PDB file of C-alpha atoms in Angstrom:
ATOM      1  CA  MET A   1      37.268  85.032  -1.983  1.00  0.00           C
ATOM      2  CA  ASN A   2      35.153  84.694  -5.062  1.00  0.00           C
ATOM      3  CA  ALA A   3      31.713  83.158  -4.869  1.00  0.00           C
ATOM      4  CA  PRO A   4      31.322  80.027  -6.977  1.00  0.00           C
ATOM      5  CA  GLU A   5      29.637  80.607 -10.302  1.00  0.00           C
ATOM      6  CA  PRO A   6      26.113  79.227 -10.499  1.00  0.00           C
ATOM      7  CA  GLU A   7      25.976  75.904 -12.225  1.00  0.00           C
ATOM      8  CA  ILE A   8      23.863  75.899 -15.336  1.00  0.00           C
ATOM      9  CA  GLN A   9      21.669  72.848 -15.315  1.00  0.00           C
ATOM     10  CA  THR A  10      21.241  71.245 -18.705  1.00  0.00           C
ATOM     11  CA  LEU A  11      18.745  68.637 -19.740  1.00  0.00           C
ATOM     12  CA  GLY A  12      20.817  67.561 -22.685  1.00  0.00           C
ATOM     13  CA  THR A  13      22.149  68.422 -26.102  1.00  0.00           C
ATOM     14  CA  VAL A  14      20.989  67.160 -29.472  1.00  0.00           C
ATOM     15  CA  GLU A  15      23.101  67.611 -32.581  1.00  0.00           C
ATOM     16  CA  LEU A  16      22.116  66.997 -36.185  1.00  0.00           C
ATOM     17  CA  ARG A  17      23.954  67.377 -39.496  1.00  0.00           C
ATOM     18  CA  ILE A  18      21.886  67.482 -42.673  1.00  0.00           C
ATOM     19  CA  PRO A  19      22.899  67.971 -46.302  1.00  0.00           C
ATOM     20  CA  ALA A  20      22.474  71.624 -47.323  1.00  0.00           C
ATOM     21  CA  ARG A  21      19.632  70.901 -49.726  1.00  0.00           C
ATOM     22  CA  ALA A  22      15.998  71.941 -49.485  1.00  0.00           C
ATOM     23  CA  GLU A  23      14.682  68.371 -49.349  1.00  0.00           C
ATOM     24  CA  TRP A  24      16.500  67.813 -46.014  1.00  0.00           C
ATOM     25  CA  VAL A  25      15.001  70.844 -44.225  1.00  0.00           C
ATOM     26  CA  ALA A  26      11.990  68.702 -43.253  1.00  0.00           C
ATOM     27  CA  VAL A  27      14.321  66.469 -41.207  1.00  0.00           C
ATOM     28  CA  ALA A  28      15.520  69.524 -39.270  1.00  0.00           C
ATOM     29  CA  ARG A  29      11.880  70.544 -38.682  1.00  0.00           C
ATOM     30  CA  LEU A  30      11.050  67.056 -37.355  1.00  0.00           C
ATOM     31  CA  ALA A  31      14.042  67.131 -35.014  1.00  0.00           C
ATOM     32  CA  ALA A  32      12.966  70.568 -33.749  1.00  0.00           C
ATOM     33  CA  ALA A  33       9.495  69.204 -33.039  1.00  0.00           C
ATOM     34  CA  ALA A  34      10.927  66.201 -31.197  1.00  0.00           C
ATOM     35  CA  VAL A  35      13.198  68.336 -29.020  1.00  0.00           C
ATOM     36  CA  GLY A  36      10.419  70.860 -28.364  1.00  0.00           C
ATOM     37  CA  SER A  37       7.998  68.121 -27.345  1.00  0.00           C
ATOM     38  CA  ARG A  38      10.519  66.736 -24.803  1.00  0.00           C
ATOM     39  CA  MET A  39      10.423  70.128 -23.097  1.00  0.00           C
ATOM     40  CA  ARG A  40       7.286  71.890 -21.854  1.00  0.00           C
ATOM     41  CA  PHE A  41       6.613  73.865 -25.046  1.00  0.00           C
ATOM     42  CA  SER A  42       3.032  74.207 -26.221  1.00  0.00           C
ATOM     43  CA  VAL A  43       1.917  72.979 -29.638  1.00  0.00           C
ATOM     44  CA  ASP A  44       2.001  76.584 -30.922  1.00  0.00           C
ATOM     45  CA  GLU A  45       5.524  77.093 -29.563  1.00  0.00           C
ATOM     46  CA  ILE A  46       6.671  73.846 -31.199  1.00  0.00           C
ATOM     47  CA  ASP A  47       5.245  75.128 -34.490  1.00  0.00           C
ATOM     48  CA  ASP A  48       7.247  78.334 -33.943  1.00  0.00           C
ATOM     49  CA  LEU A  49      10.425  76.296 -33.378  1.00  0.00           C
ATOM     50  CA  LYS A  50       9.827  74.291 -36.551  1.00  0.00           C
ATOM     51  CA  LEU A  51       9.237  77.419 -38.645  1.00  0.00           C
ATOM     52  CA  ALA A  52      12.292  79.216 -37.218  1.00  0.00           C
ATOM     53  CA  ILE A  53      14.505  76.175 -37.956  1.00  0.00           C
ATOM     54  CA  ALA A  54      13.129  75.869 -41.499  1.00  0.00           C
ATOM     55  CA  GLU A  55      13.751  79.564 -42.174  1.00  0.00           C
ATOM     56  CA  ALA A  56      17.277  79.401 -40.735  1.00  0.00           C
ATOM     57  CA  CYS A  57      18.162  76.373 -42.874  1.00  0.00           C
ATOM     58  CA  THR A  58      16.610  77.916 -45.981  1.00  0.00           C
ATOM     59  CA  ASN A  59      18.527  81.145 -45.382  1.00  0.00           C
ATOM     60  CA  ILE A  60      21.809  79.233 -45.186  1.00  0.00           C
ATOM     61  CA  ILE A  61      21.032  77.230 -48.335  1.00  0.00           C
ATOM     62  CA  GLN A  62      20.038  80.323 -50.344  1.00  0.00           C
ATOM     63  CA  ARG A  63      22.847  82.622 -49.193  1.00  0.00           C
ATOM     64  CA  SER A  64      25.737  80.198 -49.028  1.00  0.00           C
ATOM     65  CA  GLU A  65      28.598  79.275 -51.280  1.00  0.00           C
ATOM     66  CA  ALA A  66      30.358  75.930 -51.283  1.00  0.00           C
ATOM     67  CA  ILE A  67      28.375  74.541 -48.403  1.00  0.00           C
ATOM     68  CA  GLU A  68      27.681  70.842 -48.105  1.00  0.00           C
ATOM     69  CA  ASN A  69      26.076  70.448 -44.689  1.00  0.00           C
ATOM     70  CA  ILE A  70      24.097  72.352 -42.085  1.00  0.00           C
ATOM     71  CA  ASP A  71      24.865  71.718 -38.429  1.00  0.00           C
ATOM     72  CA  LEU A  72      22.095  72.124 -35.886  1.00  0.00           C
ATOM     73  CA  ARG A  73      22.479  71.992 -32.119  1.00  0.00           C
ATOM     74  CA  TRP A  74      19.713  72.105 -29.497  1.00  0.00           C
ATOM     75  CA  GLU A  75      20.836  72.730 -25.916  1.00  0.00           C
ATOM     76  CA  ALA A  76      17.984  72.172 -23.475  1.00  0.00           C
ATOM     77  CA  SER A  77      17.924  73.647 -19.995  1.00  0.00           C
ATOM     78  CA  PRO A  78      14.952  73.572 -17.608  1.00  0.00           C
ATOM     79  CA  ASN A  79      13.643  76.960 -18.726  1.00  0.00           C
ATOM     80  CA  GLU A  80      15.158  77.578 -22.124  1.00  0.00           C
ATOM     81  CA  LEU A  81      16.117  76.009 -25.426  1.00  0.00           C
ATOM     82  CA  ARG A  82      19.196  77.328 -27.212  1.00  0.00           C
ATOM     83  CA  ILE A  83      19.455  76.467 -30.900  1.00  0.00           C
ATOM     84  CA  THR A  84      22.576  76.980 -33.012  1.00  0.00           C
ATOM     85  CA  VAL A  85      22.467  76.708 -36.819  1.00  0.00           C
ATOM     86  CA  SER A  86      25.598  76.926 -38.965  1.00  0.00           C
ATOM     87  CA  GLY A  87      26.996  75.747 -42.250  1.00  0.00           C
ATOM     88  CA  ASP A  88      30.181  73.789 -42.780  1.00  0.00           C
ATOM     89  CA  GLY A  89      31.578  76.033 -45.449  1.00  0.00           C
ATOM     90  CA  ARG A  90      31.890  79.685 -46.283  1.00  0.00           C
ATOM     91  CA  ALA A  91      28.359  80.582 -45.493  1.00  0.00           C
ATOM     92  CA  PRO A  92      26.483  82.715 -44.984  1.00  0.00           C
ATOM     93  CA  LYS A  93      28.514  85.901 -44.812  1.00  0.00           C
ATOM     94  CA  LEU A  94      27.418  88.292 -42.136  1.00  0.00           C
ATOM     95  CA  GLU A  95      26.957  91.041 -44.703  1.00  0.00           C
ATOM     96  CA  SER A  96      24.325  89.004 -46.530  1.00  0.00           C
ATOM     97  CA  VAL A  97      22.524  88.398 -43.251  1.00  0.00           C
ATOM     98  CA  LYS A  98      22.443  92.123 -42.526  1.00  0.00           C
ATOM     99  CA  ASP A  99      21.206  92.782 -46.053  1.00  0.00           C
ATOM    100  CA  ALA A 100      18.431  90.274 -45.474  1.00  0.00           C
ATOM    101  CA  GLU A 101      17.356  92.128 -42.355  1.00  0.00           C
ATOM    102  CA  GLU A 102      17.111  95.396 -44.205  1.00  0.00           C
ATOM    103  CA  ASP A 103      15.471  94.502 -47.465  1.00  0.00           C
ATOM    104  CA  ASN A 104      11.819  93.814 -48.095  1.00  0.00           C
ATOM    105  CA  LYS A 105      12.428  90.995 -50.528  1.00  0.00           C
ATOM    106  CA  VAL A 106      11.383  87.408 -49.916  1.00  0.00           C
ATOM    107  CA  GLY A 107      14.912  86.531 -48.730  1.00  0.00           C
ATOM    108  CA  GLY A 108      14.596  89.009 -45.857  1.00  0.00           C
ATOM    109  CA  LEU A 109      11.313  87.608 -44.663  1.00  0.00           C
ATOM    110  CA  GLY A 110      12.997  84.590 -43.096  1.00  0.00           C
ATOM    111  CA  VAL A 111      15.115  86.707 -40.756  1.00  0.00           C
ATOM    112  CA  PHE A 112      12.049  88.759 -39.825  1.00  0.00           C
ATOM    113  CA  LEU A 113      10.099  85.578 -39.030  1.00  0.00           C
ATOM    114  CA  ILE A 114      12.921  84.097 -36.965  1.00  0.00           C
ATOM    115  CA  ARG A 115      13.146  87.273 -34.881  1.00  0.00           C
ATOM    116  CA  ALA A 116       9.367  87.309 -34.397  1.00  0.00           C
ATOM    117  CA  LEU A 117       9.167  83.647 -33.357  1.00  0.00           C
ATOM    118  CA  MET A 118      12.148  83.371 -31.027  1.00  0.00           C
ATOM    119  CA  ASP A 119      12.895  85.239 -27.784  1.00  0.00           C
ATOM    120  CA  SER A 120      16.419  86.203 -28.825  1.00  0.00           C
ATOM    121  CA  VAL A 121      18.410  85.877 -32.038  1.00  0.00           C
ATOM    122  CA  GLU A 122      22.108  86.572 -32.510  1.00  0.00           C
ATOM    123  CA  TYR A 123      24.532  86.142 -35.364  1.00  0.00           C
ATOM    124  CA  GLU A 124      28.054  85.189 -34.409  1.00  0.00           C
ATOM    125  CA  MET A 125      30.812  85.520 -37.004  1.00  0.00           C
ATOM    126  CA  ASP A 126      33.441  82.828 -37.415  1.00  0.00           C
ATOM    127  CA  PRO A 127      36.124  83.919 -39.907  1.00  0.00           C
ATOM    128  CA  GLN A 128      36.615  80.329 -41.064  1.00  0.00           C
ATOM    129  CA  ARG A 129      32.997  79.215 -41.313  1.00  0.00           C
ATOM    130  CA  GLY A 130      30.904  82.334 -41.794  1.00  0.00           C
ATOM    131  CA  ALA A 131      27.945  83.344 -39.677  1.00  0.00           C
ATOM    132  CA  ARG A 132      26.374  81.175 -37.043  1.00  0.00           C
ATOM    133  CA  LEU A 133      22.793  81.779 -35.950  1.00  0.00           C
ATOM    134  CA  VAL A 134      22.030  81.365 -32.244  1.00  0.00           C
ATOM    135  CA  MET A 135      18.363  81.451 -31.161  1.00  0.00           C
ATOM    136  CA  ASN A 136      16.781  81.107 -27.729  1.00  0.00           C
ATOM    137  CA  LYS A 137      13.238  80.211 -26.758  1.00  0.00           C
ATOM    138  CA  THR A 138      12.039  80.364 -23.156  1.00  0.00           C
ATOM    139  CA  VAL A 139       9.664  77.759 -21.776  1.00  0.00           C
ATOM    140  CA  THR A 140       6.557  79.637 -20.634  1.00  0.00           C
ATOM    141  CA  GLN A 141       4.446  76.868 -19.069  1.00  0.00           C
TER     142      GLN A 141
END
């Protein structure tokens, strides 16, 4: 007899689709702040969330081809926020993400910042849609 799997309690999910243009990144930052404020994140942690979202969106815009929109998803649980950022086209390729991690150019700084600000960062590859960035931030208060 197998023991039942523990149920993951969720507080809710927020989804947002913005045009893949720099002038819309501020909307993603505002949404990140709103979601972060609904949880028990501190003001500094909310600033971290906003910066990580802005860098993720900017990375997709700069490294993408034929992308029209950026999809953002915040999944809130009592102790953690999981954020998924992806494009709706062929972007960005995982190779370009790895290059960004390794180079010292301005384009690589965003990935460095995201890793420094979030508790965990993973890139998942979808052959149809390119890379998808998944970030987690634990509530510390």
